[in-house]
Coordinates of C-alpha atoms in Angstrom, one line a residue:
M552 CA 63.6 123.1 95.6
S553 CA 66.1 120.2 96.0
H554 CA 69.3 120.0 98.7
S555 CA 72.3 118.2 97.8
P556 CA 73.8 116.0 100.5
T557 CA 76.7 117.5 102.2
Y558 CA 78.5 114.3 102.7
Q559 CA 78.8 111.7 100.4
E560 CA 79.6 108.3 100.9
D561 CA 82.2 106.2 99.3
F562 CA 81.3 103.7 96.7
W563 CA 84.0 101.2 98.8
Q564 CA 83.1 102.0 101.9
N565 CA 81.7 98.2 102.7
L566 CA 85.7 97.4 102.4
R567 CA 86.4 99.3 105.7
Q568 CA 84.9 96.4 107.7
H569 CA 87.9 94.3 106.4
T570 CA 90.8 96.7 107.6
G571 CA 92.2 99.2 109.6
A572 CA 93.2 101.2 106.7
R573 CA 92.3 104.6 106.1
I574 CA 90.1 103.5 103.2
A575 CA 86.6 104.7 101.6
L576 CA 86.6 107.9 103.9
G577 CA 83.9 109.3 102.1
K578 CA 84.2 113.4 101.2
A579 CA 82.3 117.0 102.6
G580 CA 82.2 118.6 99.2
S581 CA 86.0 118.5 97.8
S582 CA 87.5 117.2 101.2
I583 CA 87.2 114.3 104.0
S584 CA 84.3 114.9 106.7
T585 CA 85.3 116.9 109.9
E586 CA 84.8 113.2 111.7
E587 CA 87.8 111.8 109.7
L588 CA 89.5 114.6 110.1
L589 CA 89.6 114.5 113.7
K590 CA 90.0 110.6 113.4
F591 CA 93.4 111.4 111.6
Q592 CA 94.4 114.3 114.2
L593 CA 94.0 111.4 117.3
A594 CA 95.8 108.3 115.4
H595 CA 98.8 111.0 114.6
A596 CA 98.5 112.5 118.5
Q597 CA 98.5 108.6 119.3
A598 CA 101.7 107.7 117.5
R599 CA 103.5 110.4 118.9
D600 CA 102.5 109.1 122.4
A601 CA 103.5 105.9 121.6
V602 CA 107.4 107.2 120.6
H603 CA 107.5 109.3 123.9
T604 CA 106.0 106.8 126.4
S605 CA 108.7 105.6 128.6
F606 CA 109.6 101.9 129.4
N607 CA 107.9 100.7 132.6
R608 CA 110.1 98.1 133.8
T609 CA 109.2 97.7 136.8
E610 CA 105.7 96.6 136.4
L611 CA 107.1 94.1 133.4
I612 CA 109.6 92.8 136.0
K613 CA 106.4 92.0 138.3
E614 CA 104.3 90.2 135.2
L615 CA 107.3 88.1 134.6
K616 CA 107.6 87.2 138.4
L617 CA 104.2 85.7 138.0
I618 CA 105.7 83.0 135.3
H619 CA 108.7 82.6 137.7
H620 CA 111.8 84.1 135.3
E621 CA 114.5 86.1 136.3
A622 CA 114.9 89.5 134.5
I623 CA 118.0 91.8 134.1
E624 CA 117.8 96.0 133.6
L625 CA 119.8 97.0 131.4
N626 CA 120.9 101.0 129.2
T627 CA 122.3 101.5 125.8
L628 CA 124.1 104.5 125.2
A629 CA 121.4 106.6 124.4
K630 CA 120.4 108.4 127.8
D631 CA 117.0 109.9 126.9
R632 CA 114.6 110.0 124.5
Q633 CA 115.8 112.7 122.7
S634 CA 119.4 111.2 122.0
Y635 CA 117.8 107.9 121.2
L636 CA 115.9 109.3 118.3
L637 CA 118.5 111.8 117.4
R638 CA 121.7 108.9 117.5
P639 CA 120.1 105.5 116.2
D640 CA 123.7 103.8 116.9
W641 CA 123.6 104.6 120.3
G642 CA 120.7 102.4 120.9
K643 CA 122.5 99.7 119.5
V644 CA 125.6 99.8 122.4
L645 CA 125.3 99.0 125.9
N646 CA 126.7 100.9 128.3
D647 CA 129.4 100.1 130.6
E648 CA 127.6 99.4 133.7
S649 CA 125.2 96.7 131.8
K650 CA 128.3 95.3 129.7
A651 CA 129.7 94.2 133.3
K652 CA 126.1 93.0 134.2
V653 CA 125.8 91.0 131.0
R654 CA 128.9 89.6 131.5
S655 CA 128.2 88.6 135.2
N656 CA 125.1 86.7 133.6
A657 CA 127.0 85.0 131.3
S658 CA 126.8 80.9 130.6
Q659 CA 125.9 78.4 128.0
Y660 CA 122.2 79.4 127.1
D661 CA 120.6 78.3 124.3
I662 CA 118.1 81.4 124.1
S663 CA 118.6 84.6 125.2
L664 CA 115.2 86.6 125.6
I665 CA 115.3 90.3 125.2
I666 CA 112.8 93.0 125.7
G667 CA 113.4 96.6 124.3
D668 CA 111.2 99.6 124.2
G669 CA 112.4 100.3 120.6
L670 CA 109.6 103.2 119.2
S671 CA 106.9 102.3 121.3
A672 CA 107.0 101.2 124.5
Q673 CA 103.1 100.9 124.6
A674 CA 103.5 97.9 122.6
I675 CA 105.7 96.1 125.1
H676 CA 103.4 97.0 128.1
R677 CA 100.1 95.8 126.5
H678 CA 101.8 92.9 124.6
I679 CA 105.0 91.1 126.6
P680 CA 102.8 90.0 129.4
P681 CA 100.0 87.8 127.5
L682 CA 102.3 86.6 124.9
F683 CA 104.9 85.4 127.3
K684 CA 102.7 83.5 129.1
I685 CA 101.8 81.6 126.6
L686 CA 105.5 81.7 125.1
I687 CA 107.8 80.6 128.0
P688 CA 105.9 77.4 128.8
K689 CA 106.5 76.2 125.2
L690 CA 110.1 76.9 125.4
R691 CA 110.5 75.1 128.9
K692 CA 108.5 72.5 127.5
L693 CA 110.9 71.8 124.7
N694 CA 113.8 72.1 126.9
F695 CA 115.5 75.3 125.7
S696 CA 117.7 76.7 128.3
L697 CA 116.6 80.5 129.1
A698 CA 119.2 83.1 130.2
P699 CA 117.7 86.1 132.4
I700 CA 115.6 87.8 130.3
S701 CA 116.7 91.3 129.3
L702 CA 115.4 94.6 129.7
V703 CA 116.8 96.9 127.8
K704 CA 115.6 101.0 127.6
H705 CA 116.3 102.9 124.5
A706 CA 116.8 99.9 122.5
R707 CA 117.5 99.1 119.0
V708 CA 117.2 95.8 117.2
A709 CA 120.8 95.3 117.0
I710 CA 121.1 95.1 120.5
S711 CA 120.1 91.7 120.4
D712 CA 123.8 90.6 118.9
E713 CA 125.8 92.2 122.1
I714 CA 123.5 90.6 124.4
G715 CA 123.3 87.3 123.1
E716 CA 127.1 87.0 122.2
A717 CA 127.8 88.4 125.7
L718 CA 125.7 86.1 127.5
K719 CA 127.1 83.1 124.8
C720 CA 123.5 82.1 123.5
R721 CA 123.2 79.9 120.7
M722 CA 120.4 82.3 120.1
S723 CA 119.3 85.7 120.4
I724 CA 115.5 87.1 120.3
I725 CA 114.1 90.7 120.8
F726 CA 110.6 91.6 121.4
I727 CA 110.6 95.8 120.2
G728 CA 107.9 98.1 119.8
E729 CA 107.8 99.0 116.4
R730 CA 107.8 102.4 114.5
P731 CA 104.3 103.3 115.5
G732 CA 101.7 103.6 112.1
L733 CA 98.4 105.8 112.1
S734 CA 96.5 102.9 112.6
S735 CA 98.5 100.9 114.8
A736 CA 100.3 102.9 117.7
D737 CA 101.1 99.2 119.6
S738 CA 102.8 96.6 117.1
L739 CA 105.3 94.4 118.8
G740 CA 108.1 93.1 116.3
I741 CA 110.3 89.9 117.5
Y742 CA 113.7 89.5 115.6
L743 CA 115.2 86.1 116.1
T744 CA 118.8 85.7 115.5
Y745 CA 121.4 82.7 115.3
S746 CA 124.9 83.2 116.2
P747 CA 124.5 86.5 118.0
V748 CA 127.7 88.3 117.5
V749 CA 128.2 92.1 116.9
G750 CA 128.0 93.6 113.4
N751 CA 125.5 91.2 112.1
T752 CA 123.7 92.4 109.5
D753 CA 119.5 92.1 109.0
E754 CA 119.7 89.6 106.4
K755 CA 121.1 87.2 109.5
R756 CA 117.3 88.0 111.4
N757 CA 113.9 86.5 110.8
C758 CA 111.2 89.0 111.6
I759 CA 107.5 88.2 113.1
S760 CA 105.8 91.6 112.5
N761 CA 102.5 93.2 114.0
V762 CA 101.7 91.1 116.9
R763 CA 98.6 92.4 119.0
P764 CA 95.2 91.1 118.8
E765 CA 94.0 93.3 115.7
G766 CA 97.2 92.0 114.0
M767 CA 99.0 88.4 114.0
P768 CA 97.0 87.2 117.7
Y769 CA 99.6 86.0 120.4
I770 CA 98.7 82.2 119.9
M771 CA 99.7 82.1 116.5
A772 CA 103.0 84.2 117.4
A773 CA 103.8 82.1 119.8
E774 CA 103.4 79.0 117.3
K775 CA 105.5 80.7 114.5
L776 CA 108.5 81.8 116.7
T777 CA 108.6 78.3 118.3
Y778 CA 108.5 76.8 114.7
L779 CA 111.6 79.3 114.0
I780 CA 113.4 78.6 116.9
N781 CA 113.5 74.8 116.2
E782 CA 114.4 75.0 112.9
S783 CA 117.2 77.4 112.9
I784 CA 118.7 75.1 115.6
R785 CA 118.5 72.0 113.5
K786 CA 119.7 73.9 110.6
K787 CA 122.2 76.2 112.6
I788 CA 121.1 79.2 110.2
S789 CA 118.4 82.6 110.1
G790 CA 117.7 85.4 108.4
V791 CA 117.4 85.0 104.6
Q792 CA 118.4 81.4 104.9
L793 CA 115.4 80.0 107.1
K794 CA 112.7 80.1 105.4
D795 CA 108.9 80.5 107.4
D796 CA 107.4 76.8 106.0
L797 CA 105.3 76.6 108.9
Q798 CA 102.2 76.3 107.1
I799 CA 103.9 73.8 105.0
S800 CA 104.7 71.8 108.1
L801 CA 101.4 71.9 109.5
K802 CA 99.5 70.1 106.2
K803 CA 101.7 67.2 106.2

């Protein structure tokens, strides 16, 4: 008497070693295996946790002090996580207290570095310290003047326009937690805008996405961002007009 197997491996399973995406899951009967179902439920729970994790600015300020850089804490019109999720427009505007704080720090800087929790504070907690230990020395070596680093709670990308304009910076760069996926709850996104002013649209920005050890490594992200900063300031543009030709530049 023969017995058919209860679990069938997918023909393409060897491809799984090359990606974190959910491919080649195999089958148990007409459905996926219990093991893969539990992994899916775990990933979904981790994504939800990432969205609702609080932004721990106290610990991050300690880390920034280790690289000798001043930081200021700012808040948007969104007073809590629920209002942030229900009113995306509130995450793009500073509250009155933070507006005054930014104005008191205004000067003629080259770059405003902004850190916002976005949809994954976990991305900020895990990746900003190691990334900034590489990035800040590179920017100092190039003699860019840096505004105090802004730590913004309940932030959306467009908040970088208001902060950069108020600080009178030539450029604003926001580091923000990306929308969590089912295989990446802690992806960090970086958005660069030349001549930041309130009302800019997304076509004015360059984006570096999925910064994390399993995605774009810190060293590569810092190299790409430094390249874009130099090119943006040299050409006085950003966004769709500014092309990422770093690979071409390296081959020359």
